[in-house]
Coordinates of C-alpha atoms in Angstrom, one line a residue:
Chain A
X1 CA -7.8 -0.9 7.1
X2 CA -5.0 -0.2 9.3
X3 CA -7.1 2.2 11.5
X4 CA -9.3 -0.9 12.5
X5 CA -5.9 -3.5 12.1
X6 CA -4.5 -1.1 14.9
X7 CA -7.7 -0.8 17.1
X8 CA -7.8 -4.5 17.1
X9 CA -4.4 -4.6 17.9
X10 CA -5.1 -2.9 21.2
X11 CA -4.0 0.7 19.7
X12 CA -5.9 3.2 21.9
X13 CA -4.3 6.5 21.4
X14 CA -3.8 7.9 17.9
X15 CA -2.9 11.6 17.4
X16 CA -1.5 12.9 13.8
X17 CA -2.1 15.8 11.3
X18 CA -4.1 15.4 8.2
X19 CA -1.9 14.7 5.0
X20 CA -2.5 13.2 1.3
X21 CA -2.0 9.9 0.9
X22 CA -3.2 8.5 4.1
X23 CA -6.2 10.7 5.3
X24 CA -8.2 7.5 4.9
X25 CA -6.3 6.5 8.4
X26 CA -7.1 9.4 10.5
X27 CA -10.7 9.8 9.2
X28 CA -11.4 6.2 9.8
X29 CA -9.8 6.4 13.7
X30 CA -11.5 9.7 14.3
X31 CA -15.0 7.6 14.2
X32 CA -13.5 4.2 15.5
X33 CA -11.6 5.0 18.8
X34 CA -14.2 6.8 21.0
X35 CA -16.4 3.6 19.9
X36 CA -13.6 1.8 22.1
X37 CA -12.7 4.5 24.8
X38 CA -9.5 5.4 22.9
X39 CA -8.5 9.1 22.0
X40 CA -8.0 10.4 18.8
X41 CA -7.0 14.0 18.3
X42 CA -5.8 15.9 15.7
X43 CA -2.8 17.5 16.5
X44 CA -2.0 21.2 15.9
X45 CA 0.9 19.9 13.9
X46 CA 3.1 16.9 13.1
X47 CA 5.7 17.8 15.6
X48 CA 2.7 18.3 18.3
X49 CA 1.5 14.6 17.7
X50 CA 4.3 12.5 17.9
X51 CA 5.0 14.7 21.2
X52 CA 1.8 13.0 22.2
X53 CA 2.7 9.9 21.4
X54 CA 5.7 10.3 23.5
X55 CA 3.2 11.1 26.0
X56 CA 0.7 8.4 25.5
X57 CA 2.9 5.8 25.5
X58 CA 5.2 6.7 28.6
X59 CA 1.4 6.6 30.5
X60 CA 1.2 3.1 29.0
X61 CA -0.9 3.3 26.2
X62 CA -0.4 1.3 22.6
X63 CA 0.2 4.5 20.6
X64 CA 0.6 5.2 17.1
X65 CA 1.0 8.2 14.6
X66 CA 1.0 8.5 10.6
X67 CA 1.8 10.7 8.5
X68 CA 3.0 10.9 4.8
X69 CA 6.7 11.8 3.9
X70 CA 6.8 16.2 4.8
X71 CA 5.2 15.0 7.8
X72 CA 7.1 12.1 8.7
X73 CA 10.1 14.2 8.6
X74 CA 8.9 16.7 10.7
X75 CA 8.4 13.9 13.3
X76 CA 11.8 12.9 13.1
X77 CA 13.0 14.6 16.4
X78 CA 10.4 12.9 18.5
X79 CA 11.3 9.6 17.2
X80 CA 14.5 9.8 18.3
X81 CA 13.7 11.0 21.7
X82 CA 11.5 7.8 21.5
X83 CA 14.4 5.7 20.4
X84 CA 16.6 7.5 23.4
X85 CA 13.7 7.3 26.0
X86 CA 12.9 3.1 25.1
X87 CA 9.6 3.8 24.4
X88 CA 7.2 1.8 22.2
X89 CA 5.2 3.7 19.5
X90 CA 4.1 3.1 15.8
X91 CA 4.9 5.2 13.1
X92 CA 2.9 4.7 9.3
X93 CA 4.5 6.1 6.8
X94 CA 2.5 6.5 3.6
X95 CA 5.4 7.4 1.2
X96 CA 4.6 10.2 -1.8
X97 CA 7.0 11.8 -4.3
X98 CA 9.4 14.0 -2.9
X99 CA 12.0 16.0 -2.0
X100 CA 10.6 19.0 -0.4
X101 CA 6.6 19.0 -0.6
X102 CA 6.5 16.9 -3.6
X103 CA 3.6 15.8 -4.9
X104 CA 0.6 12.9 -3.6
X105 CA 1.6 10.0 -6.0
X106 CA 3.2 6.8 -4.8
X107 CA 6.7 6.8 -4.5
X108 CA 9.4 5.3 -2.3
X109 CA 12.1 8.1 -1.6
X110 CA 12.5 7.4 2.2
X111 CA 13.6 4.6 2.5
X112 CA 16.9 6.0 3.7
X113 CA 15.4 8.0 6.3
X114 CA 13.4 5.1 7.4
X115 CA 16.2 2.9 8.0
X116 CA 19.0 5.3 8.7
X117 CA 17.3 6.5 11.5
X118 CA 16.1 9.9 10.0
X119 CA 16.5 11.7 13.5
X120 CA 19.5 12.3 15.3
X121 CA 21.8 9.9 17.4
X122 CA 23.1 6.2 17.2
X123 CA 19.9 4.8 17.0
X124 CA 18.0 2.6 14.8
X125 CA 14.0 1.9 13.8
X126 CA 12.6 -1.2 13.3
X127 CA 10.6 -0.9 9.5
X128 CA 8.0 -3.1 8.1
X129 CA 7.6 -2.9 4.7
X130 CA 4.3 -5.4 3.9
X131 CA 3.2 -5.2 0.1
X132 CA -0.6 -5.8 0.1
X133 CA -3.5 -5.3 2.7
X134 CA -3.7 -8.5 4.1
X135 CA -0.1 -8.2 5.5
X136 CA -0.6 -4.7 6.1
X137 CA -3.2 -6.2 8.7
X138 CA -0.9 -8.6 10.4
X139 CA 2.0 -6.4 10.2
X140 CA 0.1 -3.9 12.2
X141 CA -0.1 -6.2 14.8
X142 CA 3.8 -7.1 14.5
X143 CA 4.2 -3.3 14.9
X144 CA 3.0 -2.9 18.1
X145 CA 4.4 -6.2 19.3
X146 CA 7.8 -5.3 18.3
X147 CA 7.8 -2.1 19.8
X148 CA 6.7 -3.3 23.4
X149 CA 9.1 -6.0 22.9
X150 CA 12.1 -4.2 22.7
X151 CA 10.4 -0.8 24.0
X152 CA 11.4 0.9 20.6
X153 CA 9.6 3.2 17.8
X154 CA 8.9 0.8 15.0
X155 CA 8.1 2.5 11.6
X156 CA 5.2 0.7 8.7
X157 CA 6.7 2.1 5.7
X158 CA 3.8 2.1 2.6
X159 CA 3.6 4.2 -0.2
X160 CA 1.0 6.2 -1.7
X161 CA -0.4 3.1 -3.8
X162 CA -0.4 1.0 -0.8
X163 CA -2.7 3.6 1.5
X164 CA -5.4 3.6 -2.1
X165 CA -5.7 -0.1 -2.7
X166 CA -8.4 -1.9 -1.8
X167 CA -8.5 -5.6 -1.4
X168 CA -10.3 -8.2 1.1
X169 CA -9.1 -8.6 4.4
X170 CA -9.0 -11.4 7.2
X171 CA -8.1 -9.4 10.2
X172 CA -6.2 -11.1 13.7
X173 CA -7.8 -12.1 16.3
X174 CA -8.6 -8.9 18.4
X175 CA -6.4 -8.0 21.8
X176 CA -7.6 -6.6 24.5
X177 CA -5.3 -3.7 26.1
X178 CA -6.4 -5.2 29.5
X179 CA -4.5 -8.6 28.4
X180 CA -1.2 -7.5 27.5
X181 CA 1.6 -7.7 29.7
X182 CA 1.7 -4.8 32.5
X183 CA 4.9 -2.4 31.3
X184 CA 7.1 -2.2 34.5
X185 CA 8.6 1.2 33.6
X186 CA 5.4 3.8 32.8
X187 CA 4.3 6.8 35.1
X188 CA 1.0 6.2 35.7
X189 CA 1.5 7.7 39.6
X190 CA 3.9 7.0 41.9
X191 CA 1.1 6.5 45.0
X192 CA 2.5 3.2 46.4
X193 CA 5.7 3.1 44.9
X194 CA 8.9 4.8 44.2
X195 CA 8.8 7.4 41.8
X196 CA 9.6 6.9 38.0
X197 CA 11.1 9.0 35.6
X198 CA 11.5 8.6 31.3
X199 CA 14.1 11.2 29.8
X200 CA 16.4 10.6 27.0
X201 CA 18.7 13.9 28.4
X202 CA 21.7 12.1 30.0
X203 CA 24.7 14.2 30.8
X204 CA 27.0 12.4 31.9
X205 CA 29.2 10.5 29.5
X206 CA 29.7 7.5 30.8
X207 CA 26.0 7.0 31.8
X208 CA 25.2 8.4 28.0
X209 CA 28.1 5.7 26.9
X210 CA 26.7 3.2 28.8
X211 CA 23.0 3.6 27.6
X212 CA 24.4 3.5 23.8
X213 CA 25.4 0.2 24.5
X214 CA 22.7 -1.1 25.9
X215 CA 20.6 0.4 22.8
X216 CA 23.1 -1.4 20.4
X217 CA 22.7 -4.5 22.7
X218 CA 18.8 -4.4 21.8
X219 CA 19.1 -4.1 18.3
X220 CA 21.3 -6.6 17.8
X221 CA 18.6 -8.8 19.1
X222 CA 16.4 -7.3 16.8
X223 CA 18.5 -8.0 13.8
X224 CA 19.3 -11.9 15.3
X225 CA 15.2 -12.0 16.1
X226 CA 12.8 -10.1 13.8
X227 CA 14.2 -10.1 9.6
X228 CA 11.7 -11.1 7.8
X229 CA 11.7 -11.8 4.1
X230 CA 9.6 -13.6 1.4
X231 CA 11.1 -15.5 -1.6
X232 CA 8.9 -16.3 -5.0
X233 CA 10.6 -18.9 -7.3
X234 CA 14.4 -18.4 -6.1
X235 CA 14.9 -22.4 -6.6
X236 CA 17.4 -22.7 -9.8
X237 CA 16.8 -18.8 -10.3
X238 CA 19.5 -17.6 -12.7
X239 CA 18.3 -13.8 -12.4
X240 CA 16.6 -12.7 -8.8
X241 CA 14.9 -9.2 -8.6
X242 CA 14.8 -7.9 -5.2
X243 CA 11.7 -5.3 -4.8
X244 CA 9.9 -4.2 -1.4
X245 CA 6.5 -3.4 -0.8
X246 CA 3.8 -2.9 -3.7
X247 CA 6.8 -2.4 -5.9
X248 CA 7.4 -6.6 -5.9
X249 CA 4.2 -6.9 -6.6
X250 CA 4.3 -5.2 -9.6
X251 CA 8.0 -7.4 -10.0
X252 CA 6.3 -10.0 -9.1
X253 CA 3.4 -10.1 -12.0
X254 CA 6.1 -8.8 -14.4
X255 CA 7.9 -12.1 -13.6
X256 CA 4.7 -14.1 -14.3
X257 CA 4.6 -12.3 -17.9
X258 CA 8.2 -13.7 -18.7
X259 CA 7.3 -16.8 -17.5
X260 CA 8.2 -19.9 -19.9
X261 CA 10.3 -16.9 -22.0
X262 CA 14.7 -16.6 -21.1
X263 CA 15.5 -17.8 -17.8
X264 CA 13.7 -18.8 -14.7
X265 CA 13.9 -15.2 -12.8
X266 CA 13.2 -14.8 -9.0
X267 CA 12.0 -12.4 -6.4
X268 CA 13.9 -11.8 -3.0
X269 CA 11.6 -9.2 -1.0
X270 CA 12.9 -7.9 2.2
X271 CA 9.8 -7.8 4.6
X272 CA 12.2 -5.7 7.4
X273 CA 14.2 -3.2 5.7
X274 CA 15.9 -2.6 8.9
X275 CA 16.8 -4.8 9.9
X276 CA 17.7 -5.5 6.3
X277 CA 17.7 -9.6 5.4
X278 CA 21.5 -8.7 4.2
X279 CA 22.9 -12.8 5.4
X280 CA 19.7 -14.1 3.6
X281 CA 20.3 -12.0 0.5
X282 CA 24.2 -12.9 0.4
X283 CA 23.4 -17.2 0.6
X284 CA 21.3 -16.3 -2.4
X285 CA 23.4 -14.0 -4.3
X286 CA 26.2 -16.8 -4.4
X287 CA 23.8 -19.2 -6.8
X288 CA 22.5 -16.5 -8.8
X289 CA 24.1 -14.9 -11.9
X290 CA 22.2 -11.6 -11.5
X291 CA 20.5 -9.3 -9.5
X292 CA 17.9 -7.0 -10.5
X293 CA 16.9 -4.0 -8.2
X294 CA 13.5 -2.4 -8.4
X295 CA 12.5 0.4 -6.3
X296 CA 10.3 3.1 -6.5
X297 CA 13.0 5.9 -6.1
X298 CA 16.0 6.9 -7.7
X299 CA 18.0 4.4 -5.9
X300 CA 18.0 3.6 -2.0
X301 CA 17.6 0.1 -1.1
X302 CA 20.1 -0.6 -4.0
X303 CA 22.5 0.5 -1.6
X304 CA 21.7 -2.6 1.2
X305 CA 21.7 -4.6 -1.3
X306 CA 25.2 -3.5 -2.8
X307 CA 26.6 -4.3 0.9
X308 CA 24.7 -7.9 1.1
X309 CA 25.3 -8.8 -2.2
X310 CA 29.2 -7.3 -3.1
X311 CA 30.5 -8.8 -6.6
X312 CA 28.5 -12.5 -5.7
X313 CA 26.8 -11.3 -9.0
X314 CA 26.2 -8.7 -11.2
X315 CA 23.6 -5.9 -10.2
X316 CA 21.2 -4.2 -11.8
X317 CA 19.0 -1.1 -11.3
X318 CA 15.7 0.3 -12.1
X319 CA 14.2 2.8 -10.3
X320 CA 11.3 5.0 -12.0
X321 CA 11.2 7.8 -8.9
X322 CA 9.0 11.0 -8.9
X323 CA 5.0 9.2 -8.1
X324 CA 5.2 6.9 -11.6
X325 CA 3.5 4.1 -11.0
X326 CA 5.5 1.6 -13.4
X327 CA 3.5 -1.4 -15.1
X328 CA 4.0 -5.1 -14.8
X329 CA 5.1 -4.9 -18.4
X330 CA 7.7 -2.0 -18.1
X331 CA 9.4 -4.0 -15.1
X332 CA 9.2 -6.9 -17.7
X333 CA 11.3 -4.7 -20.0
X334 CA 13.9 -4.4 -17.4
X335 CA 14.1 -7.6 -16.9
X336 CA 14.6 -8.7 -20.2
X337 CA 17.0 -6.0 -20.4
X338 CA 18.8 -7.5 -17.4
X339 CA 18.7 -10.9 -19.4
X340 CA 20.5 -10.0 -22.5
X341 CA 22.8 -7.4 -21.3
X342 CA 21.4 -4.7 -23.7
X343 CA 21.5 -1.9 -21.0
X344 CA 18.1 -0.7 -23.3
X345 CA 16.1 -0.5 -19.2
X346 CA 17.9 0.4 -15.8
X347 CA 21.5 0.3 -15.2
X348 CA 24.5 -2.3 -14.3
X349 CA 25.6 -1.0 -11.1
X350 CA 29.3 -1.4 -11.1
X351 CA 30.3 -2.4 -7.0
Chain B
X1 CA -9.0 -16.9 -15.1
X2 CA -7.6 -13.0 -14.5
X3 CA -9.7 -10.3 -15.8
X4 CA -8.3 -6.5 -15.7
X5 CA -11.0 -3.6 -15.8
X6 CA -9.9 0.0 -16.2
X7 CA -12.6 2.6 -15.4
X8 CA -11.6 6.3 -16.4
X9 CA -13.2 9.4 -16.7
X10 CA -13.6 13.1 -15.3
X11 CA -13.5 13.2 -11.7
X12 CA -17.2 13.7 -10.5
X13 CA -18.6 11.0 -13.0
X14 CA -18.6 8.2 -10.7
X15 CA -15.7 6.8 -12.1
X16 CA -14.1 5.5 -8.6
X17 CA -17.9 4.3 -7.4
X18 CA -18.3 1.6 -10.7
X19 CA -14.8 0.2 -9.6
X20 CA -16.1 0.0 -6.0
X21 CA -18.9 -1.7 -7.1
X22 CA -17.7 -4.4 -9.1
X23 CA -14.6 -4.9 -6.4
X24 CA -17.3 -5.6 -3.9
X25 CA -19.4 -7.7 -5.7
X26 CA -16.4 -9.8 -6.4
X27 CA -15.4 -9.6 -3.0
X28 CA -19.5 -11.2 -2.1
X29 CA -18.9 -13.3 -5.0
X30 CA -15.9 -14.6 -3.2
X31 CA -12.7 -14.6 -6.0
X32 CA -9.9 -12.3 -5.5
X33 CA -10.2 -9.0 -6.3
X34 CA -7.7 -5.3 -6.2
X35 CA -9.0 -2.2 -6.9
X36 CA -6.5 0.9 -7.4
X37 CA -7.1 4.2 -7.6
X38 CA -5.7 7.3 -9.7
X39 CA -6.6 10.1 -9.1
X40 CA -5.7 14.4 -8.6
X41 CA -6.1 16.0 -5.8
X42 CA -9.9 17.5 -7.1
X43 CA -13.2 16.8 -5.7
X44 CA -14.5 17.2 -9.4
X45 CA -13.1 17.8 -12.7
X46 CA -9.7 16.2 -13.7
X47 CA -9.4 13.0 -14.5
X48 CA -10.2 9.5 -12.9
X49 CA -9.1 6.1 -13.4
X50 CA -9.3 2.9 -11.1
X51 CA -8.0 -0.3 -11.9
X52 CA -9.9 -3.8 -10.9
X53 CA -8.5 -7.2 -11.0
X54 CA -10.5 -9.9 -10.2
X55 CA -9.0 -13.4 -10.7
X56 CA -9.8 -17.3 -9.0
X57 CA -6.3 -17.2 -7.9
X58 CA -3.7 -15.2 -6.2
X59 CA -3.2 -11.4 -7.9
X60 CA 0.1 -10.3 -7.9
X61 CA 0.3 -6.4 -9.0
X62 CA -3.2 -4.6 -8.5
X63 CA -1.4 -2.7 -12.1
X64 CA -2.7 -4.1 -15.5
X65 CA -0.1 -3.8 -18.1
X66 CA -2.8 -4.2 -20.4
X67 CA -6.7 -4.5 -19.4
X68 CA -9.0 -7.1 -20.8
X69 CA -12.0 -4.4 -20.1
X70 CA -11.6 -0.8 -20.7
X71 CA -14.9 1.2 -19.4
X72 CA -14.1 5.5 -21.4
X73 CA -16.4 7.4 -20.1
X74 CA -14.9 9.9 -21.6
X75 CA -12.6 11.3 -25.0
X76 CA -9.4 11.1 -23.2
X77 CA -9.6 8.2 -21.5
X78 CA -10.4 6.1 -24.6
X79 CA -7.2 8.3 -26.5
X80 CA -5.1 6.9 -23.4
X81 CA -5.8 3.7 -22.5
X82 CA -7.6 2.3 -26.0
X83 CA -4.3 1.4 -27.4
X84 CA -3.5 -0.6 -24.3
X85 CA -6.5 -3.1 -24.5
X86 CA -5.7 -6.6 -25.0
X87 CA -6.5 -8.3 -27.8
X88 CA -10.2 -9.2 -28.2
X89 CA -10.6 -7.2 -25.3
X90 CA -13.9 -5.6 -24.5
X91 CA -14.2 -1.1 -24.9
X92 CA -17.5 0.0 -23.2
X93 CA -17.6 3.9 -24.7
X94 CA -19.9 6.1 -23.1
X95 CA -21.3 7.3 -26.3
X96 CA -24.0 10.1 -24.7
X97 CA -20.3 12.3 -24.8
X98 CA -18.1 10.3 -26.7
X99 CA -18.8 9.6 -30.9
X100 CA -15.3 8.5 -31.4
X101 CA -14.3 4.7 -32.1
X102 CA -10.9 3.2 -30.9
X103 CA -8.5 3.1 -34.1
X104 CA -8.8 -0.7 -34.1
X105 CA -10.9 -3.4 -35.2
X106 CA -8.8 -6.2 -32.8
X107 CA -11.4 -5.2 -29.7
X108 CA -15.1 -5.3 -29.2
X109 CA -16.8 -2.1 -28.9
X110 CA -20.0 -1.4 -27.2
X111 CA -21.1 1.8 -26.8
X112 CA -23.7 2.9 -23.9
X113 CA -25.6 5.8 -24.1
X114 CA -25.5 6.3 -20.1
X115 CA -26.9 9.8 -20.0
X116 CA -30.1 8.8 -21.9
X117 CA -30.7 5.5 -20.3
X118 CA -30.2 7.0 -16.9
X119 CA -33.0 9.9 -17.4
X120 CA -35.2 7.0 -18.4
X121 CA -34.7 5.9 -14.7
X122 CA -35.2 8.6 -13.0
X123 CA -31.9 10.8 -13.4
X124 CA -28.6 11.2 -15.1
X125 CA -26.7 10.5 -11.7
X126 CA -27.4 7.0 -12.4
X127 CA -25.2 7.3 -16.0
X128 CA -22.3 5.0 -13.8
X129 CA -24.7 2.5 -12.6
X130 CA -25.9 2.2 -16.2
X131 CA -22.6 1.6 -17.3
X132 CA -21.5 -1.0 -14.6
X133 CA -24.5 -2.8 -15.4
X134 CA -23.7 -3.0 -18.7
X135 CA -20.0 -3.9 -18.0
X136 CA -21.6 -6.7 -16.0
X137 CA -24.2 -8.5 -18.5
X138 CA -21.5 -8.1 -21.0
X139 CA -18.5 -9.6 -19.6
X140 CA -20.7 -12.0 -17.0
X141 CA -17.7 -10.7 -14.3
X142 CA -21.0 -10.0 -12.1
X143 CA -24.7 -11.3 -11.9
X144 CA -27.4 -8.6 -12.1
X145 CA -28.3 -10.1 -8.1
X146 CA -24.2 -9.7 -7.4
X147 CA -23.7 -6.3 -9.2
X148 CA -27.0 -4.9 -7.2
X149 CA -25.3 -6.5 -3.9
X150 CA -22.0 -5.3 -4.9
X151 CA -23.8 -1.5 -5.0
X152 CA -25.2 -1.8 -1.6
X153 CA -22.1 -2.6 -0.4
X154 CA -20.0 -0.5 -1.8
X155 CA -22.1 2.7 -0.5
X156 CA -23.0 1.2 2.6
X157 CA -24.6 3.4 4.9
X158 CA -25.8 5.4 2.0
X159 CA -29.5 4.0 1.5
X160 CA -31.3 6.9 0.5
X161 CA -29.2 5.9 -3.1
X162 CA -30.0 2.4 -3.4
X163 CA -33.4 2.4 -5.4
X164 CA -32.0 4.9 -8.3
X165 CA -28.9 2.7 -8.3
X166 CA -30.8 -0.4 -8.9
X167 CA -33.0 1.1 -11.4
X168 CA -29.8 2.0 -13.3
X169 CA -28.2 -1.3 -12.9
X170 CA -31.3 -3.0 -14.3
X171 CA -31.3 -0.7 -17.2
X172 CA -27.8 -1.2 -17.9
X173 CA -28.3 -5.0 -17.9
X174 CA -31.4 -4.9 -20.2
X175 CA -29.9 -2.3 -22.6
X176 CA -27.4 -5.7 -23.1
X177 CA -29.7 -8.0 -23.0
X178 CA -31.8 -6.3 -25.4
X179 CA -28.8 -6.3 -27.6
X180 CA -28.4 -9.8 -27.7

C-alpha cells in the first residue's frame, strides 16, 4: 500500500534491507518499480541503502528507504548527513518492540528517536504519524512533498500493526516525475554549467555557524507551515486523551464504548509529531480538566505533551510497551480510571 | 451495524486466507471493513489469529474488545478467545479436531466438521473454505455470489485454486442450509 502510494507519488528509487514488520514494502516495490523504470535494489545492509538514497536523491530522484526499528537506527548516520546536505528523502519506519533486537510485534518505542533527531547534530526530521491506510496513502504523498519543499529527510513513523492492516484504499491522483518542479541544486553533469557540489563536511566555523542557522531558519517554517493534527469530540470535553497513530484508534473506539457513561471524553491526535502541535495542544488543555496519554511505549510522547500541556490540567499515563497490542476495552479501563481518580489503570503524571 | 470476526488457529490452516476472504468480499460488497493480523514469525505451526471488522460506518480500532463471531479452528483458540464473545454471539468450532464446547450457554454454537466436508469436495485443503462458507450462510455478513467473489479476490493471480475453493464454499453454505 505504501509501495504503490509512493510509486504514484513519483518515488522512483527505493533501496532498503529486508526486516519484519514491513517486508510487505520491499516485496511489493521489488515487482512495481521496473514496471515504471524505477530501481529497486536490495542493499547489502541498512547503512548501504540509505547511502544510496543519499545518492539517488542528490542525482534528482524522489527517493525513499524503510526499514523497522534495528534498522532504522542503523540508518541514523545517513539521515543526518541528509539533514546536513538539504537533501530530500523518505524514511518509513515500521516500529516493533524494542530495545536492542526486540521482537516483530507492534510497538511505538521510537518515537524519541524519530523526533529528536536520532543522528547526530542540530538538526531535526519532519515525522508523519497517519493512523489508518487511507492516510497512510495521502501521507505518502505529503512525505515526498515535504521533503522537496524544504529539501529535508522526512520520516512516516507506523508501527508493526499499521504495516499488517488491511483496509480499502482511494489512492491520489498519480505524479509524474517529469511534472515536478526541476531541483536547481542536483549533479546530474556539469556539461553546460558550472559545477555543483552536495557535502555536509564544512570546516570552517563560521560557514558551519552560518549553515546551522539557516537549517533552524527552515524548520521554523516547518513548524509555522506543516503541524497537522486531528481532533474527535474535543467540544465541552472534560477529559481529552491524546494518542498517535493506530494507538488513537484503538483510544478512539475505547471512547465510543464509554459513550453516554461519565463524561464526554475527547481525542487530541498529533498527525506531525515533529513538529509537535504543542500551541494547539496548550489552547485545549486550558478547557479541559484532564489529559489522558496513550502510547504504545513506556512513555515518550508523554513527554511533548508534558511541555505543551504544563499544570493547564492534570495528566495521565498509559503506556502498555513491549509489542501488546491493548484492546478498545482495556484503554476503556484507563479511562474510567482517569475519570474517578482510582489510579486502578496508568498513572497521574505529576509535572 | 458493526460486526467483529476473530479467526484463529494453527498457522498453516488457512486461518489468515478466511479473514482475507471475507475482508474482500466486504470490500466488493462495498461497507467498511479492517482486517488485522497476529501472527509468529513461522511459515507453519504456531498459532494464527486475524481480526475482521466490517461495519456501514466509520471503524475506529481494527481491535475487537470483544467479537460478535468467533471462527476456533482449533482447542486453543476456543480456550482464548471463547470467553471474550459477546453475548449471543456466534462460535463456529471446527469440530473435525475440536470436541470441546465453550463453558457457556450465552453464545450460539455451531460446529463444522471442515475436514470431512472438504474431502467430500475434492480435498482437505479446502477445510478453510468450508468454514468461511459456513461463517457466511450463518451470519448473512457475505452472499454465497460475494463470499466466492470475495475468494477470487483475495488470491488473485492464483487461479489454479479457484474451483476447489468454490466447491468448498458451496459445501460450507449447504452444510448451513441443510441445517436450517
Amino acid at each position: 500500500m505504501l509501495g504503490e502510494a509512493a510509486v504514484l507519488a513519483g518515488c522512483r528509487f527505493y533501496a532498503g534491507y529486508p526486516i519484519t514488520p514491513q517486508n510487505e514494502l520491499p516485496e511489493y516495490l521489488s515487482g512495481r518499480l521496473p514496471q515504471v523504470g524505477g530501481t529497486f535494489i536490495q542493499g547489502e545492509s541498512e547503512i548501504a541503502s540509505i547511502n544510496m538514497i543519499i545518492g539517488a536523491t542528490a542525482a534528482g530522484a524522489r527517493a525513499m528507504t524503510s526499514s523497522s526499528s534495528p534498522g532504522i537506527s542503523l540508518k541514523q548516520e545517513g539521515i543526518s548527513y541528509l539533514a546536513g546536505m538539504e537533501l530530500p528523502a523518505v524514511i518509513a519506519n515500521t516500529m516493533r518492540g524494542g530495545p536492542g533486537l526486540g521482537n516483530i510485534a507492534p510497538s511505538a518505542a521510537d518515537y524519541f528517536q524519530a523526533t529528536r533527531g536520532g543522528g547526530h547534530g542540530d538538526y531535526r526530521t519532519p515525522v508523519l504519524a497517519p493512523s489508518g491506510c487511507q492516510e497512510l496513502a495521502e501521507m505518502t504523498f505529503l512525505a515526498f512533498d515535504i521533503a522537496d519543499k524544504y529539501r529535508t529527510p522526512v520520516m512516516i513513523l507506523g508501527d508493526g500493526m499499521m504495516g499488517q492492516t488491511m483496509e480499502p484504499v482511494v489512492f491520489p491522483d498519480p505524479i509524474d516525475p517529469k511534472d515536478l518542479p526541476r531541483r536547481d541544486y542536483i549533479l546530474d553533469g556539469c556539461k553546460g554549467r558550472e559545477p555543483r557540489a552536495i557535502y555536509s563536511m564544512i570546516l570552517d566555523i563560521n560557514l558551519m555557524y552560518q549553515h546551522n542557522l539557516k537549517l533552524l531558519e527552515k524548520y521554523e517554517q516547518i513548524t509555522a507551515n506543516e503541524t497537522r493534527w486531528d481532533t474527535v469530540g474535543t467540544d465541552g470535553a472534560e477529559i481529552v486523551v491524546v494518542a498517535y497513530g493506530t494507538a488513537a484508534r484503538i483510544a478512539e473506539s475505547a471512547i465510543e464504548e464509554l459513550a453516554g457513561r461519565g463524561p464526554k471524553i475527547g481525542l487530541f491526535r498529533p498527525i506531525t509529531l515533529w513538529p509537535f502541535p504543542t500551541k494547539q495542544l496548550r489552547s485545549l488543555s486550558e478547557n479541559v480538566s484532564k489529559i489522558a496519554v496513550f502510547e504504545f511505549s513506556a512513555g515518550q510522547m508523554l513527554e511533548d505533551v508534558i511541555m505543551s500541556v504544563g499544570d493547564r490540567a492534570e495528566i495521565y499515563f498509559y503506556g502498555v510497551p513491549g509489542g501488546i497490542v491493548p484492546t478498545p476495552a482495556e484503554v476503556a479501563g484507563f479511562l474510567s480510571s482517569v475519570n474517578s481518580g482510582d489510579g486502578k489503570v496508568g498513572r497521574r503524571i505529576e509535572v | 451495524m458493526i460486526t467483529r470476526t476473530i479467526f484463529s488457529g494453527f498457522g498453516g490452516q488457512g486461518v489468515l486466507l478466511m479473514g482475507y476472504v471475507l475482508s474482500h468480499g466486504a470490500m466488493l460488497k462495498g461497507v467498511n471493513v479492517t482486517y488485522f493480523p497476529a501472527y509468529g514469525a513461522e511459515m507453519r505451526g504456531g498459532t494464527a489469529n486475524c481480526t475482521v471488522t466490517i461495519s456501514d460506518r466509520k471503524i475506529a480500532s481494527p481491535v475487537a474488545s470483544q467479537p460478535d463471531i468467533l471462527v476456533a479452528m482449533n482447542l486453543p483458540s476456543l480456550d482464548k478467545f471463547g470467553p471474550t464473545v459477546v453475548e449471543k454471539g456466534l462460535v463456529f468450532i471446527n469440530s473435525s479436531l475440536v470436541n470441546e464446547e465453550p463453558p457457556r450457554d450465552d453464545v450460539e454454537v455451531v460446529k463444522v466438521p471442515t475436514l470431512e466436508l472438504a474431502n467430500e469436495v475434492g480435498s482437505e485443503r479446502a477445510a478453510n473454505m468450508v468454514m468461511i462458507g459456513a461463517v457466511c450462510a450463518k451470519s448473512g455478513l457475505l452472499s454465497l455470489k460475494e463470499t466466492i467473489e470475495g475468494m477470487k479476490a483475495a488470491l488473485k493471480a492464483k487461479e489454479k485454486f479457484f474451483d476447489l475453493n468454490e466447491k468448498g464454499i458451496r459445501r460450507g453454505f449447504d452444510f448451513i442450509n441443510q441445517a436450517r
